[in-house]
Amino acid sequence: MLKKQHICAGRVPLILFLCQMISALDVPLDPKLLDDLVQPPTITQQSPKDYIIDPRENIVIQCEAKGKPPPSFSWTRNGTHFDIDKDPLVTMKPGSGTLVINIMSEGKAETYEGVYQCTARNERGAAVSNNIVVRPSRSPLWTKERLEPIILRNGQSLVLPCRPPIGLPPAIIFWMDNSFQRLPQSERVSQGLNGDLYFSNVLPEDTREDYICYARFNHTQTIQQKQPISLKVISVDELNDTIAANLSDTEFYGAKSSKERPPTFLTPEGNESHKEELRGNVLSLECIAEGLPTPIIYWIKEDGTLPVNRTFYRNFKKTLQIIHVSEADSGNYQCIAKNALGAVHHTISVTVKAAPYWIVAPQNLVLSPGENGTLICRANGNPKPRISWLTNGVPVEIALDDPSRKIDGDTIIFSNVQESSSAVYQCNASNKYGYLLANAFVNVLAEPPRILTSANTLYQVIANRPALLDCAFFGSPMPTIEWFKGTKGSALHEDIYILHDNGTLEIPVAQKDSTGTYTCVARNKLGMAKNEVHLEIKDPTRIIKQPEYAVVQRGSKVSFECKVKHDHTLIPTIMWLKDNGELPNDERFSTDKDHLVVSDVKDDDGGTYTCTANTTLDSASASAVLRVVDVPNPPFDLELTNQLDKSVQLTWTPGDDNNSPIKKFIIEYEDAMHEAGLWRHQAEVSGTQTTAQLKLSPYVNYSFRVMAENGIGRSMPSEASEQYLTKAAEPDQNPTAVEGLGTEPDNLVITWKPLNGFQSNGPGLQYKVSWRQKDGDDEWTSVVVANVSKYIVSGTPTFVPYLIKVQALNDVGFAPEPAAVMGHSGEDLPMVAPGNVHVNVVNSTLAEVHWDPVPPKSVRGHLQGYRIYYWKTQSSSKRNRRHIEKKILTFQGSKTHGMLPGLQPYSHYALNVRVVNGKGEGPASTDKGFHTPEGVPSAPSSLKIVNPTLDSLTLEWDPPSHPNGILTEYILKYQPINNTHELGPLVDLKIPANKTRWTLKNLNFSTRYKFYFYAQTSVGSGSQITEEAITTVDEGKKAGILPPDVGAGKVRAVNPRISNVSAAAAETYANISWEYEGPEHVKFYVEYGVAGSKEEWRKEIVNGSRSFFGLKGLMPGTAYKVRVGAEGDSGFVSSEDVFETGPAMASRQVDIATQGWFIGLMCAVALLILILLIVCFIRRNKGGKYPVKEKEDAHADPEIQPMKEDDGTFGEYSDAEDHKPLKKGSRTPSDRTVKKEDSDDSLVDYGEGVNGQFNEDGSFIGQYSGKKEKEPAEGNESSEAPSPVNAMNSFV
């Protein structure tokens, strides 16, 4: 900071510069001072030195001046007094020296041409203006001239002269045609600085009849036109002898050869020239050359370089311009014209002269009596200017002498001035190129101090910024200034504060404690003045949340945030700018207190957004850049070049990348011949490439398109390129997926994947199919077929290996020789059954089967494996007439043994083995039977507690649904449960196997018991069933005892629940079973769903109170979750169980029992037998035995007859009315009702079978499935009583 000269612009309305010797005291133009302070005149406005006027308008010559008292004005013209009162056309504006010459009514401008000078005078001195040269502008016409047509040979040079008339100011020259269209210019044709039109060489297209030079005179707004010039350019051959004879050498312009030639200069002439320019002007150097071909111009400066920021080339580099030229730009400049045949040089010597210019201009002096001062007038120029002084417009040499004044060249020294020393001095600096004239006054005043700053001015300043407190003052002699803070403070010193010479007090860093009242005191020998001002410090305005850089896609929305913190006494104004200008007037731009939101962003919205917070004291701003991006625009201008048979070069122009660099280009092609409208991928190249070499296939009608991809996405496709049809060629590839498989025992079907049109490489696509037996010496048999995908060879041996080839060909030729593949002719069913089949029973549910492989030749096809059919012939514990369900296990490959899982214990089975190939199964082996040993039984089918008394409970049950052997006994365990649910001692009880009812006595009254009940075979104990019940309450002990919640004489199960939920699953079917403890007549439902999914449970209602249910329509190979619940007020749900259905690989043969015709036939037979049985019963009731009775005797129910243990035969049937006790193993209910038996099959009764495999150690390896067949019924297979209902059951 420059102490003593720091000025706060805008803070000090009146500025005072104080100085003793080298500075002047300027009198402020304050109205309070101007009323009583005198001041010499000062010229404030005047016309230019060279004043060109419009002769059609009044002449106004300006001269304005200030001073106290106001000055009077006078004029001189051409050095003599100009008496305006004598000329009625001349007036002077009131209060001004400006002349107005009225030439519009009468008079001519030329009459008032001359040199004018204005003088402003008051009692303190006289100031003079510059010499104003007044000249009217001129726009003369061209002189009349006859212009002959110009005829030139092609390639000659030409200069069309303009030679405009000399006007004032000089005219602006340009060439146009009759239509007022500018003539085109180039490196070959251009206009020179003198206005001439230069042709380096002419061409036939230069021929025209309206080459017109125009001169525009801007001052008068007129344009003058030269006569049109006609030019005709012809070749030498077109010049006939007649035209040549009529043209002289002078009339034939540029009679040079039209052959190519090196350059020569048309202007300037010669090898050297000189150019002089004045300092500060624009230096223009010109070189125009002719030659064929057209020369190129170059510029250099000898022994130097051209100034970088001031050098410009115009007119196709034929003109060199240097602006603001100075003496340093003097030197030699060389222009070089060059073409293919040579070069020519021209050197221009440049000299820079200078009109006078100020170094130190004289300044006004305001002094008090007795003071000293100086006026300095220093100027420079080339040549150096002469300095002369005038006082009040009179040369000092002839002016009145002043003892306080001494002249020393360019300086006037004043000492001990008095009021009579006041005057206006003029300094004149002149040389041959111009002059400078400056007025400076000396004003001697004696004034006490005055403070011009308004009293009690309030200054508000932002904290931590400079505070400038003004104290504008005036006095003569110059007053001294002191500042004080507060009412009793001491003077402020410059160790903390800065005291400026203009009276301003500066606090460099204002703080909160700088707030207060400050007093300015001005003193000189004539008196003292003071003034108070006040200072307040405010918090700065800050942007605490700035807008952030944003990259958004076109069409989206962007928001900029700008949060401002400010002094609470200042109200900020928030303004948003875009690129330092106002926001677009668009409703898409919306602002609120803190945000700017731009919706539906467009490309033009990108730029810099600035948030500006303005208060009366300060402002804060923050900017953020918005970059609008989008997918690229599609490429365009696709062009195919370097078109070869198998390649082409594709070139394109990228579209706008929309502010996201293009990463790659994707090239696609369309085959208009074979796949019109379908575009396929051809290639990808980087985003910096605009060409691609593409490999092509023969006989394709290509079109290409290009897409650009950047970080935002992929552009739309470009327009398709032109089509390019490649030549046909032989195929370069053969069909794929060649196979040979027979569909019949005597054929070979050869198939292949044909070539598409793109791969055909030419017209007439066909295939040569060749084959021969692999193991024979036969020659290849070949046939050519059309564009198909299959050929059938008939009459082949069964299942013989063949070598096969399929070769593509077209009208041009064959594809390369294909490789041979092996196939087989058709298969036939195997001829031989496996032998030596034997079975090893592993346990009650698993058996191992062994067999011998069949001879390979008997397979007559691809060996797929061996298939075992097995079925249960009868159970060892019962004999029932039912449909035989055969199950199937397939063992892949050449295995010779396998495991049969899931067998029913204590059952008779039979099986056979067959070999399998691609055609089907071979003959079955001889049936092989085997017997499974006993297993443990299932749980009893039901358990009920009835007839409760004070000390007894009766248990009733149904035998196990699967005894899996001969039941030996039942085991009953029970124990009491007290009120705290603690279990008492456990009691074991064995019950004979033929019992279904048992009464427990000597029990405690009103006691809850828990029962555990299960059956046993010789192998072991089966699953148990549990139940709870309570004995009745003693009537004599009711008082004070809460009776159990039971009905009179009834026992209810305690804590109803569903347990032991299990599932047996097949592919699409599952049988769900459960155990229930609780009241009777409960309606159950089954809920199920896919395990691990969030889908809702699917619900199925169970009919009746059964404890099993079949789920159908399941998906193979899927894990399911299942649970069972009870409906009604006592609703409860079991825990979940998870099961998985088998995969969809099982084979199941058609069950004849499910066929419609068979069911109808059986119904008819059943109806006939029913009628027959009714007749027999009627006959029997009449007494005696009849054939039907004898047949019934022969087919007695084995389950109600004793079995002979030695040979398995049955005893006699008795038809006595009394019912004898059931024998061991009987499963007929005591009430003689017929129950539908559960299936004895362990794996397939609930569905279509479970697939799997067993390894040699017994693990599952085969495919498992079930098959039902109607077997011949044997007489001893019926297991039901001979009632009509049982008779029906035996057939369904």
Short mmCIF file of C-alpha atoms in Angstrom, two decimals, residues 620-890:
data_model
loop_
_atom_site.label_atom_id
_atom_site.label_comp_id
_atom_site.label_asym_id
_atom_site.label_seq_id
_atom_site.Cartn_x
_atom_site.Cartn_y
_atom_site.Cartn_z
CA ALA A 620 -19.74 -13.80 -1.25
CA SER A 621 -19.95 -16.16 -4.15
CA ALA A 622 -19.32 -19.81 -4.96
CA SER A 623 -19.45 -21.59 -8.26
CA ALA A 624 -20.00 -25.11 -9.52
CA VAL A 625 -19.77 -26.57 -12.97
CA LEU A 626 -22.66 -28.49 -14.49
CA ARG A 627 -21.67 -30.97 -17.14
CA VAL A 628 -24.56 -32.30 -19.20
CA VAL A 629 -23.88 -35.73 -20.62
CA ASP A 630 -25.84 -38.18 -22.71
CA VAL A 631 -25.33 -41.09 -25.01
CA PRO A 632 -23.40 -40.03 -28.11
CA ASN A 633 -25.09 -38.78 -31.22
CA PRO A 634 -24.99 -41.37 -34.01
CA PRO A 635 -22.00 -41.36 -36.34
CA PHE A 636 -22.60 -40.09 -39.87
CA ASP A 637 -21.01 -39.83 -43.33
CA LEU A 638 -20.26 -43.55 -43.62
CA GLU A 639 -18.01 -44.27 -46.59
CA LEU A 640 -16.65 -47.52 -48.05
CA THR A 641 -13.15 -47.42 -49.55
CA ASN A 642 -10.46 -49.96 -50.55
CA GLN A 643 -13.16 -52.36 -51.71
CA LEU A 644 -11.59 -55.80 -52.17
CA ASP A 645 -13.06 -59.29 -52.52
CA LYS A 646 -12.73 -60.15 -48.84
CA SER A 647 -12.19 -56.81 -47.12
CA VAL A 648 -13.33 -53.21 -47.18
CA GLN A 649 -12.39 -50.08 -45.26
CA LEU A 650 -15.25 -48.30 -43.50
CA THR A 651 -14.82 -44.63 -42.57
CA TRP A 652 -17.23 -42.51 -40.55
CA THR A 653 -17.50 -39.17 -38.77
CA PRO A 654 -18.25 -39.38 -35.03
CA GLY A 655 -21.30 -37.57 -33.70
CA ASP A 656 -21.19 -35.31 -30.68
CA ASP A 657 -20.00 -37.24 -27.61
CA ASN A 658 -22.32 -35.13 -25.41
CA ASN A 659 -19.56 -34.41 -22.88
CA SER A 660 -18.78 -38.07 -22.20
CA PRO A 661 -15.82 -39.43 -24.20
CA ILE A 662 -16.65 -42.14 -26.70
CA LYS A 663 -15.14 -45.43 -25.53
CA LYS A 664 -15.77 -47.57 -28.58
CA PHE A 665 -17.59 -47.88 -31.88
CA ILE A 666 -19.72 -50.95 -32.66
CA ILE A 667 -20.01 -51.92 -36.33
CA GLU A 668 -22.94 -54.05 -37.53
CA TYR A 669 -23.77 -55.43 -40.94
CA GLU A 670 -26.90 -56.42 -42.81
CA ASP A 671 -26.97 -59.11 -45.49
CA ALA A 672 -29.67 -57.79 -47.79
CA MET A 673 -29.48 -60.93 -49.94
CA HIS A 674 -29.94 -63.61 -47.28
CA GLU A 675 -31.18 -61.91 -44.08
CA ALA A 676 -32.68 -58.57 -45.03
CA GLY A 677 -33.59 -56.44 -42.02
CA LEU A 678 -31.42 -58.43 -39.62
CA TRP A 679 -28.33 -56.64 -38.29
CA ARG A 680 -25.46 -58.68 -36.91
CA HIS A 681 -22.28 -57.76 -35.05
CA GLN A 682 -19.27 -57.21 -37.27
CA ALA A 683 -16.52 -55.56 -35.20
CA GLU A 684 -15.66 -53.12 -32.42
CA VAL A 685 -12.94 -50.45 -32.45
CA SER A 686 -11.72 -47.96 -29.88
CA GLY A 687 -13.38 -44.59 -29.49
CA THR A 688 -10.39 -42.82 -31.01
CA GLN A 689 -10.69 -44.56 -34.39
CA THR A 690 -12.86 -43.39 -37.26
CA THR A 691 -11.89 -46.11 -39.72
CA ALA A 692 -12.00 -49.90 -39.60
CA GLN A 693 -10.70 -52.58 -41.94
CA LEU A 694 -13.51 -55.16 -42.13
CA LYS A 695 -13.15 -58.78 -43.20
CA LEU A 696 -15.90 -59.89 -45.59
CA SER A 697 -17.41 -63.16 -46.69
CA PRO A 698 -18.07 -64.02 -50.33
CA TYR A 699 -21.48 -63.58 -51.95
CA VAL A 700 -22.94 -61.22 -49.34
CA ASN A 701 -24.71 -57.95 -50.10
CA TYR A 702 -23.28 -55.91 -47.22
CA SER A 703 -24.60 -52.74 -45.61
CA PHE A 704 -22.91 -51.36 -42.52
CA ARG A 705 -23.95 -49.11 -39.68
CA VAL A 706 -21.99 -47.77 -36.72
CA MET A 707 -22.99 -47.05 -33.13
CA ALA A 708 -20.95 -45.08 -30.59
CA GLU A 709 -20.78 -45.98 -26.93
CA ASN A 710 -19.66 -43.82 -24.02
CA GLY A 711 -19.95 -44.07 -20.25
CA ILE A 712 -23.66 -43.23 -20.41
CA GLY A 713 -24.75 -45.74 -23.01
CA ARG A 714 -24.94 -46.54 -26.69
CA SER A 715 -26.04 -44.17 -29.42
CA MET A 716 -28.72 -44.81 -31.98
CA PRO A 717 -27.39 -46.54 -35.10
CA SER A 718 -26.06 -44.41 -37.90
CA GLU A 719 -27.66 -44.33 -41.31
CA ALA A 720 -26.75 -47.44 -43.28
CA SER A 721 -23.82 -47.24 -45.63
CA GLU A 722 -24.04 -47.95 -49.32
CA GLN A 723 -24.44 -51.61 -50.24
CA TYR A 724 -21.42 -53.67 -51.31
CA LEU A 725 -21.88 -57.09 -52.98
CA THR A 726 -18.88 -59.38 -52.64
CA LYS A 727 -17.99 -61.92 -55.31
CA ALA A 728 -19.06 -65.54 -55.01
CA ALA A 729 -16.53 -68.19 -53.94
CA GLU A 730 -16.51 -71.85 -53.01
CA PRO A 731 -17.69 -72.60 -49.44
CA ASP A 732 -14.95 -72.32 -46.85
CA GLN A 733 -16.66 -74.55 -44.30
CA ASN A 734 -18.72 -77.72 -44.18
CA PRO A 735 -21.91 -78.52 -42.30
CA THR A 736 -21.58 -79.22 -38.59
CA ALA A 737 -23.33 -81.66 -36.24
CA VAL A 738 -23.03 -84.53 -38.75
CA GLU A 739 -24.62 -87.71 -37.31
CA GLY A 740 -25.58 -91.15 -38.57
CA LEU A 741 -28.37 -92.92 -36.72
CA GLY A 742 -30.79 -95.52 -38.02
CA THR A 743 -34.51 -95.21 -37.40
CA GLU A 744 -35.22 -98.71 -38.69
CA PRO A 745 -33.14 -101.89 -38.53
CA ASP A 746 -32.36 -101.59 -42.25
CA ASN A 747 -31.57 -97.89 -42.72
CA LEU A 748 -29.03 -95.20 -41.89
CA VAL A 749 -30.30 -91.62 -41.43
CA ILE A 750 -27.53 -89.08 -42.02
CA THR A 751 -28.30 -85.62 -40.60
CA TRP A 752 -26.34 -82.37 -40.40
CA LYS A 753 -26.77 -78.69 -39.57
CA PRO A 754 -26.92 -76.97 -42.95
CA LEU A 755 -25.03 -73.79 -43.80
CA ASN A 756 -26.99 -70.57 -43.77
CA GLY A 757 -27.12 -68.19 -46.69
CA PHE A 758 -24.26 -66.12 -45.25
CA GLN A 759 -22.04 -69.22 -45.09
CA SER A 760 -22.94 -70.46 -48.59
CA ASN A 761 -20.38 -68.11 -50.25
CA GLY A 762 -22.27 -68.35 -53.53
CA PRO A 763 -25.40 -69.50 -55.37
CA GLY A 764 -26.41 -73.14 -55.84
CA LEU A 765 -25.63 -74.46 -52.36
CA GLN A 766 -25.69 -78.32 -52.25
CA TYR A 767 -24.20 -81.11 -50.17
CA LYS A 768 -22.19 -84.16 -51.18
CA VAL A 769 -23.11 -86.99 -48.77
CA SER A 770 -20.66 -89.94 -48.63
CA TRP A 771 -20.71 -93.14 -46.56
CA ARG A 772 -19.16 -96.60 -46.28
CA GLN A 773 -19.01 -99.40 -43.68
CA LYS A 774 -16.28 -98.79 -41.15
CA ASP A 775 -15.01 -102.34 -40.93
CA GLY A 776 -15.28 -103.24 -44.62
CA ASP A 777 -13.25 -102.54 -47.74
CA ASP A 778 -16.13 -100.94 -49.64
CA GLU A 779 -15.60 -97.80 -51.67
CA TRP A 780 -17.29 -94.55 -50.62
CA THR A 781 -20.80 -94.18 -51.88
CA SER A 782 -21.68 -90.54 -52.60
CA VAL A 783 -24.74 -88.59 -53.58
CA VAL A 784 -25.25 -84.85 -54.11
CA VAL A 785 -28.43 -83.49 -52.52
CA ALA A 786 -30.07 -80.09 -52.47
CA ASN A 787 -29.89 -77.67 -49.57
CA VAL A 788 -31.50 -80.06 -47.05
CA SER A 789 -30.42 -81.39 -43.67
CA LYS A 790 -31.07 -85.15 -43.93
CA TYR A 791 -30.42 -88.10 -46.21
CA ILE A 792 -31.66 -91.70 -45.64
CA VAL A 793 -29.62 -94.69 -46.78
CA SER A 794 -31.88 -97.79 -47.10
CA GLY A 795 -31.07 -101.50 -47.16
CA THR A 796 -28.32 -101.43 -44.58
CA PRO A 797 -27.43 -104.30 -42.22
CA THR A 798 -28.69 -103.96 -38.67
CA PHE A 799 -26.52 -101.90 -36.34
CA VAL A 800 -23.34 -101.70 -38.41
CA PRO A 801 -20.80 -98.87 -37.94
CA TYR A 802 -20.47 -96.47 -40.87
CA LEU A 803 -18.05 -93.66 -41.76
CA ILE A 804 -19.92 -90.57 -42.94
CA LYS A 805 -18.87 -87.31 -44.63
CA VAL A 806 -20.96 -84.31 -45.68
CA GLN A 807 -19.25 -81.76 -47.95
CA ALA A 808 -20.71 -78.39 -49.01
CA LEU A 809 -20.48 -77.17 -52.62
CA ASN A 810 -21.94 -74.37 -54.72
CA ASP A 811 -21.76 -73.16 -58.30
CA VAL A 812 -18.16 -72.03 -57.77
CA GLY A 813 -16.73 -75.18 -56.23
CA PHE A 814 -16.36 -77.51 -53.26
CA ALA A 815 -15.61 -76.73 -49.64
CA PRO A 816 -12.49 -78.29 -48.08
CA GLU A 817 -12.53 -82.06 -47.62
CA PRO A 818 -14.51 -82.81 -44.46
CA ALA A 819 -13.45 -85.14 -41.66
CA ALA A 820 -15.29 -88.45 -41.43
CA VAL A 821 -17.56 -89.15 -38.48
CA MET A 822 -18.83 -92.53 -37.34
CA GLY A 823 -22.48 -93.52 -37.18
CA HIS A 824 -24.53 -96.70 -36.94
CA SER A 825 -27.33 -98.15 -38.96
CA GLY A 826 -30.64 -98.84 -37.25
CA GLU A 827 -31.01 -100.93 -34.09
CA ASP A 828 -33.31 -103.91 -33.50
CA LEU A 829 -34.63 -105.44 -30.29
CA PRO A 830 -32.15 -107.62 -28.36
CA MET A 831 -32.48 -111.34 -29.08
CA VAL A 832 -31.25 -113.00 -25.88
CA ALA A 833 -32.40 -112.77 -22.26
CA PRO A 834 -29.87 -112.57 -19.43
CA GLY A 835 -29.10 -115.92 -17.86
CA ASN A 836 -28.10 -117.33 -14.46
CA VAL A 837 -30.33 -114.96 -12.54
CA HIS A 838 -30.14 -115.47 -8.78
CA VAL A 839 -31.19 -113.42 -5.77
CA ASN A 840 -29.47 -112.81 -2.44
CA VAL A 841 -31.88 -111.46 0.21
CA VAL A 842 -29.90 -108.93 2.28
CA ASN A 843 -32.59 -108.08 4.85
CA SER A 844 -36.33 -107.76 5.12
CA THR A 845 -36.43 -104.75 2.74
CA LEU A 846 -33.38 -105.22 0.50
CA ALA A 847 -32.28 -107.90 -1.97
CA GLU A 848 -29.32 -108.21 -4.34
CA VAL A 849 -29.79 -109.62 -7.87
CA HIS A 850 -27.06 -111.11 -10.07
CA TRP A 851 -27.18 -112.17 -13.73
CA ASP A 852 -24.89 -113.06 -16.59
CA PRO A 853 -24.41 -110.54 -19.43
CA VAL A 854 -25.80 -111.31 -22.87
CA PRO A 855 -23.44 -111.70 -25.87
CA PRO A 856 -22.67 -108.27 -27.44
CA LYS A 857 -23.85 -109.33 -30.87
CA SER A 858 -27.24 -110.32 -29.54
CA VAL A 859 -27.83 -106.76 -28.27
CA ARG A 860 -28.21 -105.50 -31.87
CA GLY A 861 -27.82 -101.90 -30.77
CA HIS A 862 -26.25 -99.59 -28.21
CA LEU A 863 -26.31 -101.33 -24.86
CA GLN A 864 -28.14 -99.00 -22.47
CA GLY A 865 -28.31 -101.34 -19.49
CA TYR A 866 -30.34 -104.06 -17.81
CA ARG A 867 -33.87 -103.70 -16.48
CA ILE A 868 -35.31 -105.69 -13.56
CA TYR A 869 -39.05 -106.19 -13.26
CA TYR A 870 -40.09 -107.34 -9.78
CA TRP A 871 -43.40 -107.74 -7.99
CA LYS A 872 -44.92 -109.12 -4.85
CA THR A 873 -46.70 -112.38 -5.47
CA GLN A 874 -48.25 -112.71 -1.95
CA SER A 875 -47.65 -111.76 1.63
CA SER A 876 -46.65 -114.45 4.09
CA SER A 877 -49.22 -113.16 6.54
CA LYS A 878 -52.16 -112.85 4.18
CA ARG A 879 -53.37 -113.91 0.78
CA ASN A 880 -55.41 -111.38 -1.10
CA ARG A 881 -56.68 -111.09 -4.60
CA ARG A 882 -55.46 -107.76 -6.01
CA HIS A 883 -53.83 -106.23 -9.02
CA ILE A 884 -50.17 -107.02 -9.24
CA GLU A 885 -48.05 -103.87 -9.43
CA LYS A 886 -44.76 -104.50 -11.08
CA LYS A 887 -41.85 -102.27 -10.32
CA ILE A 888 -38.93 -101.53 -12.58
CA LEU A 889 -35.27 -100.77 -11.84
CA THR A 890 -32.90 -99.94 -14.71
#
